[in-house]
Structure formats: C-alpha cells, structure tokens
Short mmCIF file of N, CA and C in Angstrom, two decimals:
data_model
loop_
_atom_site.label_atom_id
_atom_site.label_comp_id
_atom_site.label_asym_id
_atom_site.label_seq_id
_atom_site.Cartn_x
_atom_site.Cartn_y
_atom_site.Cartn_z
N LYS A 494 25.15 -31.00 -23.85
CA LYS A 494 23.72 -31.05 -23.18
C LYS A 494 23.71 -30.13 -21.95
N TYR A 495 24.59 -30.07 -21.28
CA TYR A 495 24.72 -29.30 -20.00
C TYR A 495 24.51 -27.78 -20.39
N ILE A 496 25.43 -27.31 -21.42
CA ILE A 496 25.34 -26.20 -21.78
C ILE A 496 23.99 -25.53 -22.49
N LEU A 497 23.10 -26.63 -23.03
CA LEU A 497 21.89 -26.05 -23.44
C LEU A 497 20.87 -26.01 -22.45
N ILE A 498 21.23 -26.67 -21.05
CA ILE A 498 20.26 -26.56 -19.88
C ILE A 498 20.90 -25.35 -19.36
N PHE A 499 22.01 -24.74 -19.16
CA PHE A 499 22.48 -23.80 -18.66
C PHE A 499 21.73 -22.68 -19.45
N LEU A 500 22.28 -22.63 -20.69
CA LEU A 500 21.39 -21.62 -21.41
C LEU A 500 19.91 -21.38 -21.47
N ALA A 501 19.40 -22.55 -21.12
CA ALA A 501 17.77 -22.26 -20.99
C ALA A 501 17.26 -22.03 -19.62
N ILE A 502 18.29 -21.91 -18.57
CA ILE A 502 17.75 -21.25 -17.39
C ILE A 502 18.23 -19.95 -17.27
N ILE A 503 18.98 -19.64 -18.17
CA ILE A 503 19.65 -17.91 -17.62
C ILE A 503 18.64 -17.01 -17.90
N PRO A 504 17.68 -17.26 -18.84
CA PRO A 504 16.12 -16.16 -18.63
C PRO A 504 15.74 -16.31 -17.44
N LEU A 505 15.53 -17.21 -16.69
CA LEU A 505 15.02 -17.69 -15.58
C LEU A 505 15.55 -16.99 -14.29
N ILE A 506 16.71 -17.34 -14.23
CA ILE A 506 17.68 -16.68 -13.33
C ILE A 506 17.56 -14.97 -13.51
N ILE A 507 17.63 -14.74 -14.75
CA ILE A 507 17.62 -12.88 -14.75
C ILE A 507 16.20 -12.49 -14.51
N LEU A 508 15.19 -13.13 -14.81
CA LEU A 508 13.68 -12.83 -14.33
C LEU A 508 13.82 -12.87 -12.79
N LEU A 509 14.46 -13.83 -12.06
CA LEU A 509 14.20 -13.82 -10.48
C LEU A 509 15.26 -12.96 -10.14
N LEU A 510 15.85 -12.28 -10.59
CA LEU A 510 16.95 -11.37 -10.18
C LEU A 510 16.30 -9.88 -10.13
N MET A 511 15.48 -9.76 -11.44
CA MET A 511 14.81 -8.44 -11.49
C MET A 511 13.54 -8.38 -10.49
N LYS A 512 13.08 -9.53 -10.69
CA LYS A 512 11.79 -9.55 -9.32
C LYS A 512 12.22 -9.16 -8.12
N GLN A 513 13.45 -9.82 -7.52
CA GLN A 513 14.29 -9.55 -6.37
C GLN A 513 14.36 -7.96 -6.14
N LYS A 514 15.13 -7.49 -7.33
CA LYS A 514 15.45 -6.01 -7.17
C LYS A 514 14.28 -5.09 -6.97
N LYS A 515 13.08 -4.90 -8.05
CA LYS A 515 12.13 -4.87 -7.85
C LYS A 515 11.40 -4.59 -6.49
N GLY A 516 11.50 -5.96 -5.84
CA GLY A 516 10.97 -5.93 -4.17
C GLY A 516 11.59 -5.27 -3.57
N SER A 517 13.08 -5.39 -3.48
CA SER A 517 14.09 -4.53 -3.00
C SER A 517 13.60 -2.93 -2.97
N ASP A 518 13.48 -2.55 -4.29
CA ASP A 518 13.33 -1.01 -4.48
C ASP A 518 12.32 -0.49 -3.91
N VAL A 519 10.95 -1.50 -3.82
CA VAL A 519 9.86 -0.94 -3.15
C VAL A 519 10.35 -0.75 -1.61
N ASN A 520 10.62 -1.89 -1.10
CA ASN A 520 10.97 -1.87 0.43
C ASN A 520 11.80 -0.90 0.73
N CYS A 521 12.42 -0.55 0.15
CA CYS A 521 13.43 0.59 0.28
C CYS A 521 12.88 1.85 0.32
N THR A 522 11.71 2.00 -0.40
CA THR A 522 10.87 3.18 -0.92
C THR A 522 9.90 3.29 0.43
N LEU A 523 9.58 2.43 0.83
CA LEU A 523 8.62 2.15 1.82
C LEU A 523 9.40 2.87 3.58
N GLY A 524 10.74 2.25 3.34
CA GLY A 524 11.48 2.58 4.57
C GLY A 524 11.66 3.88 4.36
N LEU A 525 12.09 4.64 3.52
CA LEU A 525 11.80 6.01 3.33
C LEU A 525 10.80 7.10 3.51
N LEU A 526 9.63 6.38 3.12
CA LEU A 526 8.69 7.23 3.44
C LEU A 526 8.03 6.95 5.09
N MET A 527 8.65 5.81 5.89
CA MET A 527 8.45 5.87 7.10
C MET A 527 9.43 6.56 7.90
N GLU A 528 10.67 6.75 7.39
CA GLU A 528 11.31 7.10 8.34
C GLU A 528 11.03 9.29 7.91
N HIS A 529 10.76 9.46 6.92
CA HIS A 529 10.36 10.70 6.73
C HIS A 529 9.41 11.56 7.22
N TYR A 530 8.22 10.72 7.42
CA TYR A 530 7.22 10.87 8.44
C TYR A 530 7.17 10.58 9.87
N ASP A 531 8.25 10.00 9.90
CA ASP A 531 8.38 9.33 11.47
C ASP A 531 6.88 8.37 11.99
N ALA A 532 6.79 7.60 10.77
CA ALA A 532 5.44 6.83 10.85
C ALA A 532 6.12 5.35 11.56
N ASP A 533 4.97 4.74 12.33
CA ASP A 533 5.14 3.57 12.86
C ASP A 533 4.96 2.51 11.89
N LYS A 534 4.35 2.50 10.91
CA LYS A 534 4.14 1.15 9.80
C LYS A 534 3.85 2.12 8.44
N VAL A 535 4.61 1.35 7.11
CA VAL A 535 4.10 2.04 6.06
C VAL A 535 3.66 0.54 5.44
N SER A 536 2.62 0.52 4.68
CA SER A 536 1.96 -0.77 3.99
C SER A 536 1.40 -0.42 2.55
N LEU A 537 2.01 -1.35 1.65
CA LEU A 537 1.73 -1.50 0.22
C LEU A 537 0.22 -2.04 0.01
N LEU A 538 -0.58 -1.81 -0.59
CA LEU A 538 -1.72 -2.79 -0.99
C LEU A 538 -1.95 -2.50 -2.69
N GLU A 539 -2.34 -3.98 -2.93
CA GLU A 539 -2.35 -3.82 -4.42
C GLU A 539 -3.80 -4.42 -4.64
N PHE A 540 -4.45 -3.88 -5.66
CA PHE A 540 -5.83 -3.93 -6.13
C PHE A 540 -5.52 -5.33 -7.15
N TYR A 541 -6.48 -6.02 -7.02
CA TYR A 541 -6.78 -7.19 -8.07
C TYR A 541 -8.10 -7.60 -8.40
N LYS A 542 -8.54 -8.47 -9.42
CA LYS A 542 -9.57 -8.90 -9.75
C LYS A 542 -9.70 -10.48 -9.37
N ASP A 543 -10.60 -10.71 -8.81
CA ASP A 543 -10.78 -12.06 -8.30
C ASP A 543 -11.99 -12.72 -8.86
N GLY A 544 -11.99 -13.71 -9.84
CA GLY A 544 -12.96 -14.49 -10.32
C GLY A 544 -14.26 -13.81 -10.98
N ASP A 545 -15.34 -14.07 -10.73
CA ASP A 545 -16.23 -13.67 -11.50
C ASP A 545 -17.04 -12.34 -10.88
N LEU A 546 -16.49 -12.20 -9.78
CA LEU A 546 -17.04 -11.15 -8.78
C LEU A 546 -17.67 -9.54 -9.69
N PRO A 547 -18.45 -9.03 -9.72
CA PRO A 547 -18.52 -7.98 -10.24
C PRO A 547 -17.61 -6.77 -9.40
N VAL A 548 -17.30 -5.93 -10.70
CA VAL A 548 -16.64 -4.91 -10.21
C VAL A 548 -17.38 -3.79 -9.72
N ASN A 549 -17.05 -2.89 -8.79
CA ASN A 549 -17.66 -1.48 -8.43
C ASN A 549 -16.53 -0.46 -8.02
N LEU A 550 -17.27 0.58 -7.38
CA LEU A 550 -16.58 1.58 -7.25
C LEU A 550 -15.64 2.42 -8.21
N GLY A 551 -16.13 2.16 -9.11
CA GLY A 551 -15.20 2.83 -10.43
C GLY A 551 -14.02 2.38 -10.47
N LEU A 552 -13.77 1.01 -9.99
CA LEU A 552 -12.39 0.71 -10.18
C LEU A 552 -12.54 -0.79 -10.90
N ASP A 553 -11.58 -1.46 -11.41
CA ASP A 553 -11.30 -2.54 -12.49
C ASP A 553 -11.28 -3.91 -11.14
N TYR A 554 -11.40 -3.59 -10.30
CA TYR A 554 -10.85 -4.51 -9.23
C TYR A 554 -12.00 -4.75 -8.14
N THR A 555 -11.70 -6.17 -7.44
CA THR A 555 -12.55 -6.68 -6.63
C THR A 555 -12.07 -6.71 -5.31
N HIS A 556 -10.65 -6.65 -5.20
CA HIS A 556 -10.15 -6.98 -3.89
C HIS A 556 -8.77 -6.45 -4.01
N MET A 557 -8.24 -6.13 -2.35
CA MET A 557 -6.82 -5.65 -2.39
C MET A 557 -6.17 -6.42 -1.26
N ARG A 558 -4.74 -6.45 -1.53
CA ARG A 558 -4.02 -7.43 -0.62
C ARG A 558 -2.99 -6.60 -0.12
N CYS A 559 -2.13 -6.81 0.81
CA CYS A 559 -1.24 -6.24 1.40
C CYS A 559 0.04 -7.07 0.87
N ILE A 560 0.92 -6.43 -0.16
CA ILE A 560 2.17 -6.88 -0.57
C ILE A 560 3.41 -6.55 -0.33
N GLY A 561 3.36 -5.42 0.67
CA GLY A 561 5.03 -5.03 1.09
C GLY A 561 4.49 -4.15 2.39
N GLU A 562 5.38 -4.37 3.25
CA GLU A 562 4.95 -3.51 4.76
C GLU A 562 6.37 -3.29 5.23
N THR A 563 6.69 -2.21 6.12
CA THR A 563 7.54 -2.06 6.71
C THR A 563 7.01 -1.37 8.21
N ALA A 564 7.78 -1.77 9.37
CA ALA A 564 7.19 -1.33 10.71
C ALA A 564 8.37 -1.60 11.46
N ARG A 565 8.13 -0.41 12.55
CA ARG A 565 8.86 -0.47 13.86
C ARG A 565 8.62 -1.62 14.87
N LYS A 566 10.09 -1.73 15.54
CA LYS A 566 9.75 -3.01 16.25
C LYS A 566 8.57 -2.86 17.36
N GLY A 567 7.53 -4.07 17.70
CA GLY A 567 6.56 -4.33 18.13
C GLY A 567 5.24 -3.85 17.57
N ILE A 568 5.26 -3.39 16.25
CA ILE A 568 4.14 -3.05 15.51
C ILE A 568 3.47 -4.44 14.79
N ARG A 569 2.40 -4.15 14.66
CA ARG A 569 1.69 -5.51 14.35
C ARG A 569 1.69 -5.36 12.80
N LEU A 570 2.19 -6.26 12.16
CA LEU A 570 2.25 -6.25 10.62
C LEU A 570 0.90 -6.59 9.95
N LEU A 571 0.10 -6.01 8.80
CA LEU A 571 -1.13 -6.02 8.23
C LEU A 571 -0.79 -7.13 7.27
N CYS A 572 0.40 -7.41 6.40
CA CYS A 572 0.66 -8.33 5.90
C CYS A 572 0.49 -9.91 6.35
N GLU A 573 0.84 -9.90 7.44
CA GLU A 573 0.44 -11.05 8.49
C GLU A 573 -0.79 -11.31 8.60
N GLN A 574 -1.70 -10.51 8.86
CA GLN A 574 -3.05 -10.61 9.41
C GLN A 574 -3.97 -10.73 8.27
N GLN A 575 -4.04 -9.62 7.25
CA GLN A 575 -4.75 -9.83 6.10
C GLN A 575 -4.47 -10.24 4.80
N GLN A 576 -5.21 -11.23 4.58
CA GLN A 576 -4.64 -11.94 2.94
C GLN A 576 -5.09 -11.34 1.80
N ALA A 577 -6.75 -11.17 1.90
CA ALA A 577 -7.46 -10.24 0.85
C ALA A 577 -8.43 -9.50 1.61
N THR A 578 -8.99 -8.13 0.93
CA THR A 578 -10.29 -7.68 1.58
C THR A 578 -10.96 -7.43 0.46
N GLN A 579 -12.30 -7.97 0.13
CA GLN A 579 -13.28 -7.39 -0.82
C GLN A 579 -13.40 -5.80 -0.57
N LEU A 580 -13.23 -5.25 -1.96
CA LEU A 580 -13.27 -3.73 -1.91
C LEU A 580 -14.48 -3.38 -1.25
N ASN A 581 -15.65 -3.75 -1.85
CA ASN A 581 -17.16 -3.57 -1.12
C ASN A 581 -17.27 -3.49 0.44
N VAL A 582 -16.37 -4.10 1.12
CA VAL A 582 -16.41 -4.11 2.42
C VAL A 582 -15.64 -2.83 2.68
N VAL A 583 -14.94 -2.32 2.18
CA VAL A 583 -14.26 -0.91 2.27
C VAL A 583 -14.68 -0.06 1.53
N ALA A 584 -15.90 0.17 1.21
CA ALA A 584 -16.47 0.80 0.15
C ALA A 584 -16.45 2.33 0.23
N GLU A 585 -17.00 2.86 1.79
CA GLU A 585 -16.41 4.18 1.87
C GLU A 585 -15.06 4.65 2.20
N TYR A 586 -14.25 3.84 2.45
CA TYR A 586 -12.64 4.24 2.22
C TYR A 586 -12.33 4.46 0.64
N ILE A 587 -12.76 3.62 0.12
CA ILE A 587 -12.47 3.69 -1.36
C ILE A 587 -13.11 4.88 -2.10
N GLN A 588 -14.40 5.03 -1.65
CA GLN A 588 -14.95 6.20 -2.27
C GLN A 588 -14.48 7.53 -1.77
N ILE A 589 -13.88 7.75 -0.82
CA ILE A 589 -12.99 8.66 -0.24
C ILE A 589 -11.68 9.07 -0.91
N LEU A 590 -10.90 7.86 -1.25
CA LEU A 590 -9.87 7.88 -1.80
C LEU A 590 -10.11 8.45 -3.00
N THR A 591 -11.16 7.89 -3.77
CA THR A 591 -11.29 8.24 -5.10
C THR A 591 -11.75 9.55 -5.58
N ALA A 592 -12.74 10.23 -4.40
CA ALA A 592 -12.94 11.36 -4.61
C ALA A 592 -11.87 12.63 -4.42
N ASN A 593 -10.91 12.27 -3.22
CA ASN A 593 -10.00 13.35 -2.58
C ASN A 593 -8.70 12.87 -3.36
N GLY A 594 -8.23 11.58 -3.62
CA GLY A 594 -7.10 11.36 -3.78
C GLY A 594 -6.16 10.55 -3.02
N MET A 595 -7.09 11.11 -1.74
CA MET A 595 -6.12 10.94 -0.38
C MET A 595 -7.23 10.54 0.73
N TYR A 596 -7.19 9.63 1.72
CA TYR A 596 -7.52 9.61 2.95
C TYR A 596 -7.00 9.89 4.11
N ARG A 597 -7.44 10.97 4.77
CA ARG A 597 -6.56 11.20 6.16
C ARG A 597 -7.30 11.23 7.32
N GLN A 598 -7.01 10.75 8.32
CA GLN A 598 -7.64 10.78 9.42
C GLN A 598 -6.48 11.02 10.60
N PRO A 599 -6.26 12.18 11.23
CA PRO A 599 -5.11 12.28 11.97
C PRO A 599 -5.60 11.81 13.23
N ASP A 600 -6.89 11.42 13.76
CA ASP A 600 -7.37 11.13 14.81
C ASP A 600 -8.32 10.05 14.68
N VAL A 601 -8.28 8.76 14.58
CA VAL A 601 -9.09 7.55 14.37
C VAL A 601 -10.54 7.70 15.43
N ARG A 602 -10.21 8.43 16.47
CA ARG A 602 -11.27 8.29 17.25
C ARG A 602 -12.19 8.94 17.12
N LYS A 603 -11.98 9.93 15.96
CA LYS A 603 -12.82 10.90 15.69
C LYS A 603 -13.50 10.67 14.19
N GLU A 604 -13.45 9.35 13.51
CA GLU A 604 -13.64 8.94 12.41
C GLU A 604 -15.15 8.61 12.51
N LYS A 605 -15.95 9.16 11.57
CA LYS A 605 -17.61 8.91 11.56
C LYS A 605 -17.95 7.81 11.24
N ASN A 606 -17.47 7.39 9.94
CA ASN A 606 -17.64 5.74 9.77
C ASN A 606 -17.33 4.87 10.96
N THR A 607 -18.11 4.13 11.46
CA THR A 607 -17.90 3.24 12.29
C THR A 607 -17.19 1.99 12.02
N GLY A 608 -17.25 1.83 10.46
CA GLY A 608 -16.44 0.47 9.99
C GLY A 608 -14.97 0.81 9.95
N LEU A 609 -14.74 1.96 9.46
CA LEU A 609 -13.59 2.34 9.32
C LEU A 609 -12.86 2.72 10.55
N LYS A 610 -13.41 3.14 11.56
CA LYS A 610 -13.01 3.56 13.08
C LYS A 610 -12.67 2.05 13.73
N ALA A 611 -13.54 0.95 13.62
CA ALA A 611 -13.25 -0.08 14.01
C ALA A 611 -12.14 -0.55 13.63
N ILE A 612 -11.90 -0.69 12.63
CA ILE A 612 -10.82 -1.35 11.75
C ILE A 612 -9.55 -0.57 12.24
N GLY A 613 -9.43 0.65 12.29
CA GLY A 613 -8.35 1.48 12.76
C GLY A 613 -8.03 0.98 14.24
N GLU A 614 -9.11 0.90 15.23
CA GLU A 614 -9.14 0.73 16.52
C GLU A 614 -8.44 -0.89 16.42
N SER A 615 -9.09 -1.55 15.80
CA SER A 615 -8.58 -2.92 16.35
C SER A 615 -7.23 -3.35 15.56
N TYR A 616 -6.51 -2.46 15.20
CA TYR A 616 -5.08 -2.55 14.73
C TYR A 616 -4.03 -1.69 15.38
N GLY A 617 -4.93 -0.94 16.57
CA GLY A 617 -4.25 0.00 17.53
C GLY A 617 -3.48 1.31 16.46
N ILE A 618 -4.36 1.64 15.69
CA ILE A 618 -3.92 2.86 14.64
C ILE A 618 -4.71 3.97 15.55
N LYS A 619 -3.58 5.37 15.36
CA LYS A 619 -4.12 6.44 15.99
C LYS A 619 -4.12 7.55 15.06
N SER A 620 -3.45 7.38 14.18
CA SER A 620 -3.67 8.48 12.71
C SER A 620 -3.20 7.43 11.46
N VAL A 621 -4.04 7.84 10.61
CA VAL A 621 -3.70 7.20 9.37
C VAL A 621 -3.86 7.88 7.99
N TYR A 622 -2.76 7.87 7.06
CA TYR A 622 -3.08 8.41 5.52
C TYR A 622 -3.00 7.48 4.42
N SER A 623 -3.90 7.60 3.83
CA SER A 623 -3.39 6.63 2.42
C SER A 623 -3.95 7.36 1.16
N ARG A 624 -2.87 6.98 0.47
CA ARG A 624 -2.89 7.51 -1.15
C ARG A 624 -2.97 6.36 -2.11
N PHE A 625 -3.65 6.69 -3.07
CA PHE A 625 -3.56 5.53 -4.48
C PHE A 625 -2.06 5.88 -4.96
N ILE A 626 -1.99 4.86 -5.49
CA ILE A 626 -0.76 4.63 -6.46
C ILE A 626 -1.31 4.11 -7.86
N TYR A 627 -0.63 4.40 -8.80
CA TYR A 627 -1.35 4.62 -10.39
C TYR A 627 -0.55 3.96 -11.16
N ASN A 628 -0.73 3.32 -12.25
CA ASN A 628 -0.24 2.96 -13.55
C ASN A 628 0.22 3.90 -14.39
N LYS A 629 0.92 3.67 -15.27
CA LYS A 629 1.15 4.85 -16.14
C LYS A 629 0.19 5.34 -17.10
N LEU A 630 -1.03 4.56 -16.98
CA LEU A 630 -2.25 5.16 -17.58
C LEU A 630 -3.20 6.06 -16.85
N GLY A 631 -2.52 6.14 -15.48
CA GLY A 631 -3.18 7.19 -14.46
C GLY A 631 -4.43 6.37 -13.80
N LYS A 632 -4.59 4.81 -13.87
CA LYS A 632 -5.51 4.21 -12.98
C LYS A 632 -4.89 3.86 -11.89
N PRO A 633 -5.66 3.90 -10.56
CA PRO A 633 -5.21 3.25 -9.33
C PRO A 633 -5.16 1.69 -9.54
N ILE A 634 -3.71 1.40 -8.98
CA ILE A 634 -3.22 -0.08 -9.04
C ILE A 634 -3.34 -0.61 -7.69
N GLY A 635 -3.25 0.43 -6.59
CA GLY A 635 -3.06 0.04 -5.17
C GLY A 635 -2.87 1.32 -4.62
N LEU A 636 -2.78 1.08 -3.11
CA LEU A 636 -2.44 2.21 -2.18
C LEU A 636 -1.42 2.24 -1.11
N ILE A 637 -0.75 3.30 -0.87
CA ILE A 637 0.12 2.98 0.47
C ILE A 637 -0.36 3.99 1.60
N THR A 638 -0.36 3.21 2.70
CA THR A 638 -1.01 3.90 3.80
C THR A 638 0.30 4.03 4.84
N LEU A 639 0.04 5.30 5.70
CA LEU A 639 1.10 5.72 6.43
C LEU A 639 0.49 5.52 7.83
N ASN A 640 0.82 4.53 8.88
CA ASN A 640 -0.04 4.30 10.00
C ASN A 640 0.80 4.69 11.31
N PHE A 641 -0.04 5.70 12.29
CA PHE A 641 1.01 6.10 13.48
C PHE A 641 0.06 5.50 14.56
N HIS A 642 0.81 4.56 15.43
CA HIS A 642 0.48 3.82 16.20
C HIS A 642 0.74 4.36 17.55
N LYS A 643 1.75 5.20 17.96
CA LYS A 643 2.21 5.42 19.17
C LYS A 643 1.70 6.95 19.63
N ASN A 644 1.51 7.95 18.54
CA ASN A 644 1.25 9.05 18.78
C ASN A 644 0.30 9.49 17.53
N TYR A 645 -0.46 10.27 17.80
CA TYR A 645 -1.42 11.17 16.65
C TYR A 645 -0.54 12.05 16.01
N LYS A 646 -0.57 12.10 14.81
CA LYS A 646 0.40 12.63 13.66
C LYS A 646 -0.88 13.50 12.75
N LEU A 647 -0.42 15.01 13.01
CA LEU A 647 -1.25 15.74 12.07
C LEU A 647 -0.24 16.17 10.96
N ILE A 648 -0.47 15.82 9.46
CA ILE A 648 0.16 16.18 8.31
C ILE A 648 -0.55 17.20 7.77
N GLY A 649 0.20 18.06 7.38
CA GLY A 649 -0.40 19.52 6.81
C GLY A 649 -0.59 19.43 5.30
N ASP A 650 -1.31 20.15 4.64
CA ASP A 650 -1.51 20.20 3.12
C ASP A 650 -0.24 20.15 2.58
N GLY A 651 0.63 21.06 3.09
CA GLY A 651 1.82 21.56 2.42
C GLY A 651 2.97 20.25 2.49
N GLU A 652 2.79 19.34 3.23
CA GLU A 652 3.52 18.40 3.61
C GLU A 652 3.61 16.83 2.70
N PHE A 653 2.76 16.80 1.72
CA PHE A 653 2.46 15.45 1.14
C PHE A 653 3.18 15.50 -0.08
N GLU A 654 4.02 16.54 -0.46
CA GLU A 654 4.84 16.29 -1.88
C GLU A 654 5.68 15.04 -1.96
N TYR A 655 6.47 14.90 -0.68
CA TYR A 655 7.49 13.94 -0.55
C TYR A 655 6.48 12.28 -0.74
N TYR A 656 5.49 12.32 -0.01
CA TYR A 656 4.67 11.25 -0.07
C TYR A 656 4.21 10.95 -1.56
N ASP A 657 3.69 11.94 -2.15
CA ASP A 657 3.13 11.85 -3.66
C ASP A 657 4.26 11.24 -4.48
N SER A 658 5.80 11.89 -4.28
CA SER A 658 6.63 11.31 -5.18
C SER A 658 6.91 9.99 -5.14
N LYS A 659 6.77 9.60 -3.69
CA LYS A 659 7.23 8.17 -3.36
C LYS A 659 6.03 7.22 -3.76
N CYS A 660 4.66 7.80 -3.94
CA CYS A 660 3.70 6.76 -4.60
C CYS A 660 3.82 6.58 -5.77
N THR A 661 4.38 8.10 -6.69
CA THR A 661 4.80 7.90 -8.18
C THR A 661 5.77 6.88 -8.29
N GLU A 662 7.00 6.87 -7.46
CA GLU A 662 7.66 5.89 -7.73
C GLU A 662 7.68 4.34 -7.66
N ILE A 663 6.75 4.21 -6.56
CA ILE A 663 6.44 2.90 -6.45
C ILE A 663 5.56 2.40 -7.63
N GLY A 664 4.21 3.45 -8.06
CA GLY A 664 3.54 3.06 -8.90
C GLY A 664 4.47 2.85 -10.46
N ASN A 665 5.74 3.29 -10.61
CA ASN A 665 6.50 2.98 -12.07
C ASN A 665 7.21 1.93 -11.50
N ILE A 666 7.50 1.32 -10.28
CA ILE A 666 8.28 0.16 -10.31
C ILE A 666 7.44 -1.31 -10.14
N MET A 667 6.13 -0.76 -9.70
CA MET A 667 5.14 -2.01 -10.19
C MET A 667 4.78 -2.24 -11.31
N THR A 668 4.72 -1.28 -12.28
CA THR A 668 4.16 -1.55 -13.68
C THR A 668 5.39 -1.49 -14.57
N LYS A 669 6.66 -1.63 -14.05
CA LYS A 669 7.67 -2.06 -15.10
C LYS A 669 7.45 -3.24 -15.85
#
C-alpha cells in the first residue's frame, strides 16, 4: 500500500523539482543581466488574459504581473508593490514596445508621456530599458526591464546583444 502511494507521488515530486529549477534558472539569468549592465533592479513581467476583458494592443492578453525580480540592497521591489496591471493602463508603453521591440528611457525626467514619467518617478527610477520576451512562435509573453535608480544610464545601440540573448533564454525557459 505504501509503495503505491510512493509511486503515485513521484511524478509530483519531479514536477516540483523541475518548477524549482526553472525559477532558479530565471533568477540566475536576471542576476547576470543586472551585473552585466550594472543595473539596480531587473524585473520579469508576464502577460496573461484575465476573464472576459477584451484584448487589445495587438496582444492576446489583458494584464501583466511581476513574476521574478532581483535588486540591489535598498531598492524597492516591484513584485512586492504590483500584483497586476491592466495593459490598457500602460497602453503607450506597450505600443512603443510593439513598434520598436524595446522601450528605452535613459532619463525618466525627459519622458514625454506624463503617465509613464509619473510611474518611473514614483518608483525612483532614473533610467529604464524594457524588452519583450517571446515564446517559440514569436509572440510576446512578457518583458524584462532593466532599472537604474542611483545613476542615469545610457546604453548605446551596440550594447544590447547580451540583453537580447538573455531575453531569448528566459523566453525559452518560460515556454518549456
């Protein structure tokens, strides 16, 4: 009888271990990004559809939520503050990401969109860079943001190869 119970829970144990490894791989990759760019915080947000709300912005989702994050000591974590954000609340941000594949603002004070500027300033962000992460079909499933709180940071066009590779890596981990 106990052998049957043990055999029945083995797949659950394996599933839990795989999920734990997946989270560990994602956190490790976020940490590598933070160190490479000397960022103060790196956040991973995933998109999801909630209920019967209409989808918009060319995505099949209605909301985004923070699911992973690493930050330097003293930096306020987004995952602790934000549970879910409707995409239509940050529509211009999503439209910029969709059009350019990236959102970059080396100086949040110069952001023209007052809503985005207010969000950045409320979190004490001086510079922010965001990139979509994609599933294997090439559809956006979330995004990764590099946040700079202590100093303004200008990342040049030729410096994004590492960021791109880590976004691809996390997209692959998330869609395993």
